[in-house]
Amino acid sequence: MWRALIPLIVFALIGALLWSGIGNDPTLVPSPLVGKPAPEFSAPVLNEPQRSISKQDLLGQPYLLNVFASWCPACRVEHPVLNDYAQRGELTIYGLNYKDLPEDANRWLAQFGNPYAGILVDPEGRIGLDFGVYGAPETFVIDAQGTIVYKHIGPLTPADIETKIKPLLQGDRSS
Amino acid sequence: MMPELGQVALILGLLLAVVLAVVPLLGAQLNQPALMAVARPASYGMFVFVAISYAMLTHAFMVQDFSVAYVAQNSNLELPWYYRFSAVWGGHEGSLLLWVLILCVWTLALAALSRSLPDRFMARALSVMGMIAIGFISFTFFTSNPFERHVPPLADGNDLNPLLQDFGLIVHPPMLYMGYVGFAVAFAFAVAALLDGRVDQQWVRWSRPWTNVAWGFLTLGIALGSWWAYYELGWGGWWFWDPVENASFLPWLVGAALIHSQAVTEKRGTFKAWTLLLAIAAFSLSLLGTFLVRSGVLTSVHAFASDPERGTFILVFLAIIAGGALTLYAIRAPRLEPSPPTRLFSRESLLLANNILLAVACAMVLIGTLYPLVADAFDLGKVSVGPPYFGLMFTVLMAPLVVLIPFGPMTRWSGDDVGTVFASLRTALLLAVIGGAVWWIVRSGLTLKAALGITAALWVAFGTFAFLRRRWQLRQPGRPYFTAEMVGMSLAHLGVAVFVIGVMFAETLNVERDVRMAPGDSAEVAGYTIKFTELRHHEGPNFVADEGVFEVWYNGKLSSEQHPQKRQYLRGQVMTEAAIDAGFFADFYIAMGEPLDNGQAWAVRLYYKPYIRWVWLGALMMMLGGFIAACERRLREPVKRSAEAPAPVTEPALPALPERA
Amino acid sequence: MSRILLILLLCLGLAPSQPALAIDPMAFKDRAEEVRFQKLVRELRCLQCQNQTLADSDAEIAKQLREEVFRKMQEGLSDREIEDFLVARYGEFVLYRPRVESSTALLWFGPFVLLALGAVLLVLHFRKRARQAPAATAVAQTEEEW
């Protein structure tokens, strides 16, 4: 009787579902802001508190907004990669110093390098909150119109940049 | 030297498992008694070698051999000896070896206690246990070997996670595994029955005590986990519907359905398909639980370090076991048998409703737990499914079940008159409604929902008493008034009532407050006055702590003095050790948070939890009920040899079986 | 494997591993407000943790979000508005109670569909059985009937 096959079929479906889950990282939280305009922000610049950078200021060309902090160990892992790409002029990177103290940030940058075109200071994490930041490092790719086209969670590797980020920037530049 | 012996012993255990899986099965197929007789010695031998292997690992922990990587990860020089003993199952590899050991214990028990059962059936059942053992021992040995050395040897280890340095964690995993693995026996019996072509009631009768005991252990294991989480984690909750918790709850729900289904099949001969499928499902869900905990596909506070390779191994194993059994079922499924005529209102239909409700509840928990995978596979966005969903759905699904409980024992088989049954329970209903109303009026703050829940619990309790009273009235001299089955059933049902009352009160009337307190301050919570008298410094074997001394006053009298601690362990982990004024009718719970204002004051959490102990008391009653029911003498009656049909020399591969009367 | 390690580092980067404990005395106006806050933070997820509520987690992000929820309560937002605020930034993942939408139909309606199916099958099954022998002989109320 075909009814006797129903349990086996149900089990096969569940098994397939479990199979599909293997190897995924369930801790990654995708951002609902991808494809939407970046939230309005304006923050003082590190070491120049009288100067500030806002979203308006950065329109017109695509850039990366990299969330980093001196207390974040994984940020050290990705930093040489950022230094590399910034030095070669391939990427424009702005830093968001997240929940940090200026003196700690300065010390950290002095030790690990400074790839940033500019560094915004976010001591309370308010800008981070608007961007949906929940840890560090995180990197947002924002296009010339100020739309978030990609969010990367965790340290950036050259592979990530070549395969995921550069194509998005290419598309933007040519348009 | 010893760890290597442990590995060798494990390999020998694996070899014997292979022998156990293959030879007796072949013997049963070919009807060769000599081959079938291999089953018992192979079971004993497998147990001996696995026990030796486990002993070697324990030895490594007790002498603190940090050259073994697993020991180094889960222990250190300051760890007290009793935690070294339990640290063996503190991590993934060791807990798997414990699983394997317990599997061998059940196999041993089955081999030793089944002398009165037919040889072919037992040979097949033990072979199935052997197959399961092959899977788990291979998994342990090839992907999760606890005996791997760390080169160069370390002078000292990490620490055992401080959360695990606790009595609850000493007992919780072994009891839980006794339950999980115990369902393997019901599974083995079901598969042996399918292979045998036996779809009569005999095998179910043999299966009942084993299943009841397994379910009892699982109940205990879950209750211990809940109790431990409550007092150790400092959050005041007792169940979070976390994927790992759900992983243990799924087999429990199915196991509860299985127990009832087996009773019907044994007594009436119906529900055979249900009994077979539930037996397969219970153990499959145990395996699913193992998968969820160790594969990393779902986020959980409990999960061991995840590894896709391990996940794949377990999934393939699960596919073989469950898929194989269900394929066998599809081929050998019992046909629709002409059972005794039954009316819509009968004990059979009530128990079928019970099975359906439990199965749907299980499906709901499964859907909710696996939903993140579904959402991922079908691109439905990333969604969280948590306690608000599970709690609501579970209550809605279980409410009808709770209402039905008193009807079951009072309704006759085959059919009964609704009016008569209602009449016999009228008093119970009245008492329950009055009791619920009184409690609702007297206890301010009780919501209507909670009052209804309490009424339902009282209904179950009084309904059970009504049954016991009727049994007493119907007693006849020379016959037992109350069989072990009845006592077990009644106790378990009363346990449900106690559990529901506990949940209703604890969830509705609990009060939580976070307050800032400095030594000398006091706070008022739910009629209690808490006085923070002093702050002390305390040193433990592997930690230092700030200890607060709190006086708990109730109704003008000093109830107790509590000493919650904020501990700093040697490895840097900071933990809070809550202090609980435990009582039968309420707990008062104090936990210390961070120091405020440069140590002048502390953030303190104060919790009032009424009737919280009833939650675990109810669970313990259910467990006891299961164990008592397993002692039913009738189930241990020797097999009537005349009922056994002579086995054919070769088994024809028939898709269906001739019906037996 | 290294990816997972990096993510773990990420988590470690924010807070020392602590058990569920997030004791934050806050200046509530009254008991009702406190209860409302407790209910809200128990139904919101800590995004960085392995399955903990905002109420229980000690992570930095949890502390920040608790303060944010409190602030929004002070500003007079309703529960739904506070949830929407967080969902706009973090997605629906932040809610422990999934919203009832077409994408969660399986969750909210699946079990009831199964239940209805079961009920129908049960009734049909026993109707058929009863038709087979309309007069079911009553079994004597002795021990045998148990």
mmCIF file with all atom_site columns, N, CA, C and O in Angstrom, chain B residues 233 242 299 301 341-342 349 356 371 382 384 386 389 412-413 479 511-512 514 576 605 607, chain C residues 20-22 24 31 38 42 45 50-51 93 95-96 103 107 118 126 129-130 133 141 143 145:
data_model
loop_
_atom_site.group_PDB
_atom_site.id
_atom_site.type_symbol
_atom_site.label_atom_id
_atom_site.label_alt_id
_atom_site.label_comp_id
_atom_site.label_asym_id
_atom_site.label_entity_id
_atom_site.label_seq_id
_atom_site.pdbx_PDB_ins_code
_atom_site.Cartn_x
_atom_site.Cartn_y
_atom_site.Cartn_z
_atom_site.occupancy
_atom_site.B_iso_or_equiv
_atom_site.pdbx_formal_charge
_atom_site.auth_seq_id
_atom_site.auth_comp_id
_atom_site.auth_asym_id
_atom_site.auth_atom_id
_atom_site.pdbx_PDB_model_num
ATOM 1   N N  . LEU B 1 233 ? 22.344  29.107  35.850 1.00 0.00 ? 233 LEU B N  1
ATOM 2   C CA . LEU B 1 233 ? 22.577  30.137  34.848 1.00 0.00 ? 233 LEU B CA 1
ATOM 3   C C  . LEU B 1 233 ? 22.170  31.527  35.294 1.00 0.00 ? 233 LEU B C  1
ATOM 4   O O  . LEU B 1 233 ? 22.481  32.506  34.650 1.00 0.00 ? 233 LEU B O  1
ATOM 5   N N  . ASP B 1 242 ? 15.289  26.166  23.481 1.00 0.00 ? 242 ASP B N  1
ATOM 6   C CA . ASP B 1 242 ? 16.513  26.217  22.702 1.00 0.00 ? 242 ASP B CA 1
ATOM 7   C C  . ASP B 1 242 ? 16.591  24.937  21.857 1.00 0.00 ? 242 ASP B C  1
ATOM 8   O O  . ASP B 1 242 ? 16.103  23.896  22.283 1.00 0.00 ? 242 ASP B O  1
ATOM 9   N N  . THR B 1 299 ? 21.753  27.716  15.835 1.00 0.00 ? 299 THR B N  1
ATOM 10  C CA . THR B 1 299 ? 22.412  28.416  16.942 1.00 0.00 ? 299 THR B CA 1
ATOM 11  C C  . THR B 1 299 ? 21.818  27.966  18.261 1.00 0.00 ? 299 THR B C  1
ATOM 12  O O  . THR B 1 299 ? 20.612  27.929  18.430 1.00 0.00 ? 299 THR B O  1
ATOM 13  N N  . VAL B 1 301 ? 22.781  27.924  22.757 1.00 0.00 ? 301 VAL B N  1
ATOM 14  C CA . VAL B 1 301 ? 23.735  28.138  23.842 1.00 0.00 ? 301 VAL B CA 1
ATOM 15  C C  . VAL B 1 301 ? 24.398  26.848  24.252 1.00 0.00 ? 301 VAL B C  1
ATOM 16  O O  . VAL B 1 301 ? 25.473  26.844  24.824 1.00 0.00 ? 301 VAL B O  1
ATOM 17  N N  . PRO B 1 341 ? -14.724 -4.486  16.498 1.00 0.00 ? 341 PRO B N  1
ATOM 18  C CA . PRO B 1 341 ? -15.474 -3.268  16.180 1.00 0.00 ? 341 PRO B CA 1
ATOM 19  C C  . PRO B 1 341 ? -15.377 -2.263  17.319 1.00 0.00 ? 341 PRO B C  1
ATOM 20  O O  . PRO B 1 341 ? -15.429 -2.633  18.482 1.00 0.00 ? 341 PRO B O  1
ATOM 21  N N  . THR B 1 342 ? -15.217 -1.031  16.945 1.00 0.00 ? 342 THR B N  1
ATOM 22  C CA . THR B 1 342 ? -15.015 0.007   17.956 1.00 0.00 ? 342 THR B CA 1
ATOM 23  C C  . THR B 1 342 ? -15.849 1.229   17.631 1.00 0.00 ? 342 THR B C  1
ATOM 24  O O  . THR B 1 342 ? -15.915 1.656   16.484 1.00 0.00 ? 342 THR B O  1
ATOM 25  N N  . SER B 1 349 ? -10.384 5.281   20.879 1.00 0.00 ? 349 SER B N  1
ATOM 26  C CA . SER B 1 349 ? -10.399 6.561   20.165 1.00 0.00 ? 349 SER B CA 1
ATOM 27  C C  . SER B 1 349 ? -9.764  7.655   21.017 1.00 0.00 ? 349 SER B C  1
ATOM 28  O O  . SER B 1 349 ? -9.085  8.540   20.503 1.00 0.00 ? 349 SER B O  1
ATOM 29  N N  . ILE B 1 356 ? -2.435  11.448  18.490 1.00 0.00 ? 356 ILE B N  1
ATOM 30  C CA . ILE B 1 356 ? -2.435  12.488  17.474 1.00 0.00 ? 356 ILE B CA 1
ATOM 31  C C  . ILE B 1 356 ? -1.973  13.817  18.067 1.00 0.00 ? 356 ILE B C  1
ATOM 32  O O  . ILE B 1 356 ? -1.148  14.520  17.489 1.00 0.00 ? 356 ILE B O  1
ATOM 33  N N  . TYR B 1 371 ? 12.856  25.530  11.559 1.00 0.00 ? 371 TYR B N  1
ATOM 34  C CA . TYR B 1 371 ? 12.386  26.585  10.667 1.00 0.00 ? 371 TYR B CA 1
ATOM 35  C C  . TYR B 1 371 ? 13.507  27.429  10.067 1.00 0.00 ? 371 TYR B C  1
ATOM 36  O O  . TYR B 1 371 ? 13.426  27.808  8.904  1.00 0.00 ? 371 TYR B O  1
ATOM 37  N N  . LYS B 1 382 ? 15.578  35.685  7.207  1.00 0.00 ? 382 LYS B N  1
ATOM 38  C CA . LYS B 1 382 ? 16.105  35.070  8.428  1.00 0.00 ? 382 LYS B CA 1
ATOM 39  C C  . LYS B 1 382 ? 15.158  35.372  9.584  1.00 0.00 ? 382 LYS B C  1
ATOM 40  O O  . LYS B 1 382 ? 14.912  36.526  9.913  1.00 0.00 ? 382 LYS B O  1
ATOM 41  N N  . SER B 1 384 ? 13.682  34.299  13.594 1.00 0.00 ? 384 SER B N  1
ATOM 42  C CA . SER B 1 384 ? 13.920  33.630  14.876 1.00 0.00 ? 384 SER B CA 1
ATOM 43  C C  . SER B 1 384 ? 12.645  32.974  15.334 1.00 0.00 ? 384 SER B C  1
ATOM 44  O O  . SER B 1 384 ? 11.579  33.578  15.254 1.00 0.00 ? 384 SER B O  1
ATOM 45  N N  . GLY B 1 386 ? 11.249  31.446  18.808 1.00 0.00 ? 386 GLY B N  1
ATOM 46  C CA . GLY B 1 386 ? 11.650  31.301  20.201 1.00 0.00 ? 386 GLY B CA 1
ATOM 47  C C  . GLY B 1 386 ? 10.492  31.042  21.125 1.00 0.00 ? 386 GLY B C  1
ATOM 48  O O  . GLY B 1 386 ? 9.396   30.694  20.695 1.00 0.00 ? 386 GLY B O  1
ATOM 49  N N  . TYR B 1 389 ? 6.703   31.755  20.523 1.00 0.00 ? 389 TYR B N  1
ATOM 50  C CA . TYR B 1 389 ? 6.015   30.857  19.592 1.00 0.00 ? 389 TYR B CA 1
ATOM 51  C C  . TYR B 1 389 ? 5.748   29.503  20.227 1.00 0.00 ? 389 TYR B C  1
ATOM 52  O O  . TYR B 1 389 ? 4.614   29.033  20.290 1.00 0.00 ? 389 TYR B O  1
ATOM 53  N N  . ARG B 1 412 ? -14.618 2.535   28.584 1.00 0.00 ? 412 ARG B N  1
ATOM 54  C CA . ARG B 1 412 ? -14.364 1.127   28.283 1.00 0.00 ? 412 ARG B CA 1
ATOM 55  C C  . ARG B 1 412 ? -13.790 0.952   26.884 1.00 0.00 ? 412 ARG B C  1
ATOM 56  O O  . ARG B 1 412 ? -13.905 1.816   26.022 1.00 0.00 ? 412 ARG B O  1
ATOM 57  N N  . TRP B 1 413 ? -13.180 -0.201  26.680 1.00 0.00 ? 413 TRP B N  1
ATOM 58  C CA . TRP B 1 413 ? -12.702 -0.566  25.343 1.00 0.00 ? 413 TRP B CA 1
ATOM 59  C C  . TRP B 1 413 ? -13.908 -0.806  24.448 1.00 0.00 ? 413 TRP B C  1
ATOM 60  O O  . TRP B 1 413 ? -14.978 -1.192  24.891 1.00 0.00 ? 413 TRP B O  1
ATOM 61  N N  . ARG B 1 479 ? -7.790  -10.952 43.989 1.00 0.00 ? 479 ARG B N  1
ATOM 62  C CA . ARG B 1 479 ? -7.157  -10.343 42.829 1.00 0.00 ? 479 ARG B CA 1
ATOM 63  C C  . ARG B 1 479 ? -6.501  -9.034  43.254 1.00 0.00 ? 479 ARG B C  1
ATOM 64  O O  . ARG B 1 479 ? -6.979  -8.374  44.164 1.00 0.00 ? 479 ARG B O  1
ATOM 65  N N  . VAL B 1 511 ? 7.825   37.457  40.017 1.00 0.00 ? 511 VAL B N  1
ATOM 66  C CA . VAL B 1 511 ? 8.195   38.869  40.052 1.00 0.00 ? 511 VAL B CA 1
ATOM 67  C C  . VAL B 1 511 ? 9.702   38.961  39.945 1.00 0.00 ? 511 VAL B C  1
ATOM 68  O O  . VAL B 1 511 ? 10.427  38.272  40.655 1.00 0.00 ? 511 VAL B O  1
ATOM 69  N N  . GLU B 1 512 ? 10.166  39.825  39.042 1.00 0.00 ? 512 GLU B N  1
ATOM 70  C CA . GLU B 1 512 ? 11.608  39.994  38.863 1.00 0.00 ? 512 GLU B CA 1
ATOM 71  C C  . GLU B 1 512 ? 11.941  41.472  38.989 1.00 0.00 ? 512 GLU B C  1
ATOM 72  O O  . GLU B 1 512 ? 11.257  42.316  38.415 1.00 0.00 ? 512 GLU B O  1
ATOM 73  N N  . ASP B 1 514 ? 15.423  44.208  39.089 1.00 0.00 ? 514 ASP B N  1
ATOM 74  C CA . ASP B 1 514 ? 16.852  44.523  39.143 1.00 0.00 ? 514 ASP B CA 1
ATOM 75  C C  . ASP B 1 514 ? 16.989  45.772  39.998 1.00 0.00 ? 514 ASP B C  1
ATOM 76  O O  . ASP B 1 514 ? 16.403  46.797  39.689 1.00 0.00 ? 514 ASP B O  1
ATOM 77  N N  . THR B 1 576 ? 28.294  34.278  37.768 1.00 0.00 ? 576 THR B N  1
ATOM 78  C CA . THR B 1 576 ? 27.528  34.572  38.963 1.00 0.00 ? 576 THR B CA 1
ATOM 79  C C  . THR B 1 576 ? 26.945  33.284  39.513 1.00 0.00 ? 576 THR B C  1
ATOM 80  O O  . THR B 1 576 ? 26.467  32.438  38.765 1.00 0.00 ? 576 THR B O  1
ATOM 81  N N  . ARG B 1 605 ? 19.838  41.153  41.181 1.00 0.00 ? 605 ARG B N  1
ATOM 82  C CA . ARG B 1 605 ? 18.562  40.704  40.630 1.00 0.00 ? 605 ARG B CA 1
ATOM 83  C C  . ARG B 1 605 ? 17.828  39.898  41.685 1.00 0.00 ? 605 ARG B C  1
ATOM 84  O O  . ARG B 1 605 ? 18.395  38.967  42.272 1.00 0.00 ? 605 ARG B O  1
ATOM 85  N N  . TYR B 1 607 ? 14.330  37.692  42.471 1.00 0.00 ? 607 TYR B N  1
ATOM 86  C CA . TYR B 1 607 ? 13.310  36.927  41.769 1.00 0.00 ? 607 TYR B CA 1
ATOM 87  C C  . TYR B 1 607 ? 12.404  36.232  42.759 1.00 0.00 ? 607 TYR B C  1
ATOM 88  O O  . TYR B 1 607 ? 12.890  35.533  43.644 1.00 0.00 ? 607 TYR B O  1
ATOM 89  N N  . ALA C 2 20  ? 24.220  33.719  31.331 1.00 0.00 ? 20  ALA C N  1
ATOM 90  C CA . ALA C 2 20  ? 23.111  34.649  31.159 1.00 0.00 ? 20  ALA C CA 1
ATOM 91  C C  . ALA C 2 20  ? 22.982  35.549  32.379 1.00 0.00 ? 20  ALA C C  1
ATOM 92  O O  . ALA C 2 20  ? 22.520  35.133  33.410 1.00 0.00 ? 20  ALA C O  1
ATOM 93  N N  . LEU C 2 21  ? 23.402  36.747  32.258 1.00 0.00 ? 21  LEU C N  1
ATOM 94  C CA . LEU C 2 21  ? 23.286  37.629  33.395 1.00 0.00 ? 21  LEU C CA 1
ATOM 95  C C  . LEU C 2 21  ? 23.425  39.049  32.903 1.00 0.00 ? 21  LEU C C  1
ATOM 96  O O  . LEU C 2 21  ? 24.472  39.476  32.477 1.00 0.00 ? 21  LEU C O  1
ATOM 97  N N  . ALA C 2 22  ? 22.367  39.781  32.959 1.00 0.00 ? 22  ALA C N  1
ATOM 98  C CA . ALA C 2 22  ? 22.415  41.142  32.438 1.00 0.00 ? 22  ALA C CA 1
ATOM 99  C C  . ALA C 2 22  ? 21.631  42.002  33.392 1.00 0.00 ? 22  ALA C C  1
ATOM 100 O O  . ALA C 2 22  ? 20.527  42.429  33.104 1.00 0.00 ? 22  ALA C O  1
ATOM 101 N N  . ASP C 2 24  ? 20.705  45.137  35.138 1.00 0.00 ? 24  ASP C N  1
ATOM 102 C CA . ASP C 2 24  ? 20.817  46.571  34.872 1.00 0.00 ? 24  ASP C CA 1
ATOM 103 C C  . ASP C 2 24  ? 19.698  47.286  35.583 1.00 0.00 ? 24  ASP C C  1
ATOM 104 O O  . ASP C 2 24  ? 18.622  47.416  35.018 1.00 0.00 ? 24  ASP C O  1
ATOM 105 N N  . ARG C 2 31  ? 5.878   50.158  38.475 1.00 0.00 ? 31  ARG C N  1
ATOM 106 C CA . ARG C 2 31  ? 5.973   48.722  38.308 1.00 0.00 ? 31  ARG C CA 1
ATOM 107 C C  . ARG C 2 31  ? 5.488   48.295  36.933 1.00 0.00 ? 31  ARG C C  1
ATOM 108 O O  . ARG C 2 31  ? 6.063   47.424  36.294 1.00 0.00 ? 31  ARG C O  1
ATOM 109 N N  . GLN C 2 38  ? 10.413  44.355  30.872 1.00 0.00 ? 38  GLN C N  1
ATOM 110 C CA . GLN C 2 38  ? 10.881  42.977  30.999 1.00 0.00 ? 38  GLN C CA 1
ATOM 111 C C  . GLN C 2 38  ? 10.286  42.099  29.911 1.00 0.00 ? 38  GLN C C  1
ATOM 112 O O  . GLN C 2 38  ? 10.972  41.254  29.327 1.00 0.00 ? 38  GLN C O  1
ATOM 113 N N  . ARG C 2 42  ? 12.476  40.305  26.831 1.00 0.00 ? 42  ARG C N  1
ATOM 114 C CA . ARG C 2 42  ? 12.480  38.849  26.793 1.00 0.00 ? 42  ARG C CA 1
ATOM 115 C C  . ARG C 2 42  ? 12.080  38.332  25.427 1.00 0.00 ? 42  ARG C C  1
ATOM 116 O O  . ARG C 2 42  ? 12.324  37.176  25.109 1.00 0.00 ? 42  ARG C O  1
ATOM 117 N N  . ARG C 2 45  ? 15.897  39.370  20.552 1.00 0.00 ? 45  ARG C N  1
ATOM 118 C CA . ARG C 2 45  ? 17.064  38.505  20.499 1.00 0.00 ? 45  ARG C CA 1
ATOM 119 C C  . ARG C 2 45  ? 18.363  39.288  20.593 1.00 0.00 ? 45  ARG C C  1
ATOM 120 O O  . ARG C 2 45  ? 18.490  40.355  20.002 1.00 0.00 ? 45  ARG C O  1
ATOM 121 N N  . GLN C 2 50  ? 24.697  33.267  21.053 1.00 0.00 ? 50  GLN C N  1
ATOM 122 C CA . GLN C 2 50  ? 24.201  31.985  20.578 1.00 0.00 ? 50  GLN C CA 1
ATOM 123 C C  . GLN C 2 50  ? 22.860  31.707  21.223 1.00 0.00 ? 50  GLN C C  1
ATOM 124 O O  . GLN C 2 50  ? 22.753  30.886  22.106 1.00 0.00 ? 50  GLN C O  1
ATOM 125 N N  . ASN C 2 51  ? 21.839  32.408  20.782 1.00 0.00 ? 51  ASN C N  1
ATOM 126 C CA . ASN C 2 51  ? 20.486  32.145  21.252 1.00 0.00 ? 51  ASN C CA 1
ATOM 127 C C  . ASN C 2 51  ? 20.237  32.578  22.700 1.00 0.00 ? 51  ASN C C  1
ATOM 128 O O  . ASN C 2 51  ? 20.046  31.763  23.603 1.00 0.00 ? 51  ASN C O  1
ATOM 129 N N  . PHE C 2 93  ? 14.963  38.802  12.353 1.00 0.00 ? 93  PHE C N  1
ATOM 130 C CA . PHE C 2 93  ? 15.708  37.879  13.198 1.00 0.00 ? 93  PHE C CA 1
ATOM 131 C C  . PHE C 2 93  ? 15.735  38.338  14.644 1.00 0.00 ? 93  PHE C C  1
ATOM 132 O O  . PHE C 2 93  ? 15.876  37.531  15.560 1.00 0.00 ? 93  PHE C O  1
ATOM 133 N N  . LEU C 2 95  ? 13.370  39.410  16.408 1.00 0.00 ? 95  LEU C N  1
ATOM 134 C CA . LEU C 2 95  ? 12.145  39.076  17.150 1.00 0.00 ? 95  LEU C CA 1
ATOM 135 C C  . LEU C 2 95  ? 12.097  37.595  17.434 1.00 0.00 ? 95  LEU C C  1
ATOM 136 O O  . LEU C 2 95  ? 12.239  36.772  16.532 1.00 0.00 ? 95  LEU C O  1
ATOM 137 N N  . TYR C 2 96  ? 11.851  37.253  18.678 1.00 0.00 ? 96  TYR C N  1
ATOM 138 C CA . TYR C 2 96  ? 11.701  35.834  19.009 1.00 0.00 ? 96  TYR C CA 1
ATOM 139 C C  . TYR C 2 96  ? 10.304  35.315  18.705 1.00 0.00 ? 96  TYR C C  1
ATOM 140 O O  . TYR C 2 96  ? 10.091  34.122  18.613 1.00 0.00 ? 96  TYR C O  1
ATOM 141 N N  . SER C 2 103 ? 5.323   34.268  4.777  1.00 0.00 ? 103 SER C N  1
ATOM 142 C CA . SER C 2 103 ? 6.552   33.487  4.861  1.00 0.00 ? 103 SER C CA 1
ATOM 143 C C  . SER C 2 103 ? 6.597   32.611  6.103  1.00 0.00 ? 103 SER C C  1
ATOM 144 O O  . SER C 2 103 ? 7.383   31.686  6.186  1.00 0.00 ? 103 SER C O  1
ATOM 145 N N  . LEU C 2 107 ? 4.834   27.847  9.963  1.00 0.00 ? 107 LEU C N  1
ATOM 146 C CA . LEU C 2 107 ? 4.986   27.897  11.410 1.00 0.00 ? 107 LEU C CA 1
ATOM 147 C C  . LEU C 2 107 ? 3.654   28.021  12.131 1.00 0.00 ? 107 LEU C C  1
ATOM 148 O O  . LEU C 2 107 ? 3.335   27.277  13.044 1.00 0.00 ? 107 LEU C O  1
ATOM 149 N N  . GLY C 2 118 ? -5.566  15.105  11.409 1.00 0.00 ? 118 GLY C N  1
ATOM 150 C CA . GLY C 2 118 ? -5.623  14.000  12.364 1.00 0.00 ? 118 GLY C CA 1
ATOM 151 C C  . GLY C 2 118 ? -7.029  13.783  12.880 1.00 0.00 ? 118 GLY C C  1
ATOM 152 O O  . GLY C 2 118 ? -7.488  12.645  12.990 1.00 0.00 ? 118 GLY C O  1
ATOM 153 N N  . PHE C 2 126 ? -13.046 5.698   13.011 1.00 0.00 ? 126 PHE C N  1
ATOM 154 C CA . PHE C 2 126 ? -13.937 5.064   13.976 1.00 0.00 ? 126 PHE C CA 1
ATOM 155 C C  . PHE C 2 126 ? -15.360 4.953   13.464 1.00 0.00 ? 126 PHE C C  1
ATOM 156 O O  . PHE C 2 126 ? -16.089 4.056   13.856 1.00 0.00 ? 126 PHE C O  1
ATOM 157 N N  . ARG C 2 129 ? -15.247 1.762   11.658 1.00 0.00 ? 129 ARG C N  1
ATOM 158 C CA . ARG C 2 129 ? -15.225 0.631   12.586 1.00 0.00 ? 129 ARG C CA 1
ATOM 159 C C  . ARG C 2 129 ? -16.594 0.390   13.189 1.00 0.00 ? 129 ARG C C  1
ATOM 160 O O  . ARG C 2 129 ? -17.037 -0.742  13.354 1.00 0.00 ? 129 ARG C O  1
ATOM 161 N N  . ALA C 2 130 ? -17.236 1.474   13.564 1.00 0.00 ? 130 ALA C N  1
ATOM 162 C CA . ALA C 2 130 ? -18.535 1.327   14.225 1.00 0.00 ? 130 ALA C CA 1
ATOM 163 C C  . ALA C 2 130 ? -19.554 0.714   13.275 1.00 0.00 ? 130 ALA C C  1
ATOM 164 O O  . ALA C 2 130 ? -20.399 -0.080  13.669 1.00 0.00 ? 130 ALA C O  1
ATOM 165 N N  . ALA C 2 133 ? -19.856 -3.170  13.092 1.00 0.00 ? 133 ALA C N  1
ATOM 166 C CA . ALA C 2 133 ? -20.671 -3.899  14.075 1.00 0.00 ? 133 ALA C CA 1
ATOM 167 C C  . ALA C 2 133 ? -21.403 -2.901  14.935 1.00 0.00 ? 133 ALA C C  1
ATOM 168 O O  . ALA C 2 133 ? -20.887 -2.449  15.949 1.00 0.00 ? 133 ALA C O  1
ATOM 169 N N  . GLN C 2 141 ? -17.416 -5.171  33.516 1.00 0.00 ? 141 GLN C N  1
ATOM 170 C CA . GLN C 2 141 ? -16.505 -4.298  34.248 1.00 0.00 ? 141 GLN C CA 1
ATOM 171 C C  . GLN C 2 141 ? -15.722 -5.078  35.288 1.00 0.00 ? 141 GLN C C  1
ATOM 172 O O  . GLN C 2 141 ? -15.869 -4.884  36.474 1.00 0.00 ? 141 GLN C O  1
ATOM 173 N N  . GLU C 2 143 ? -11.765 -7.007  36.089 1.00 0.00 ? 143 GLU C N  1
ATOM 174 C CA . GLU C 2 143 ? -10.351 -6.697  35.883 1.00 0.00 ? 143 GLU C CA 1
ATOM 175 C C  . GLU C 2 143 ? -9.934  -6.952  34.450 1.00 0.00 ? 143 GLU C C  1
ATOM 176 O O  . GLU C 2 143 ? -9.068  -6.291  33.929 1.00 0.00 ? 143 GLU C O  1
ATOM 177 N N  . GLU C 2 145 ? -11.313 -6.210  31.798 1.00 0.00 ? 145 GLU C N  1
ATOM 178 C CA . GLU C 2 145 ? -11.553 -5.119  30.877 1.00 0.00 ? 145 GLU C CA 1
ATOM 179 C C  . GLU C 2 145 ? -10.438 -4.082  30.947 1.00 0.00 ? 145 GLU C C  1
ATOM 180 O O  . GLU C 2 145 ? -10.318 -3.227  30.107 1.00 0.00 ? 145 GLU C O  1
#
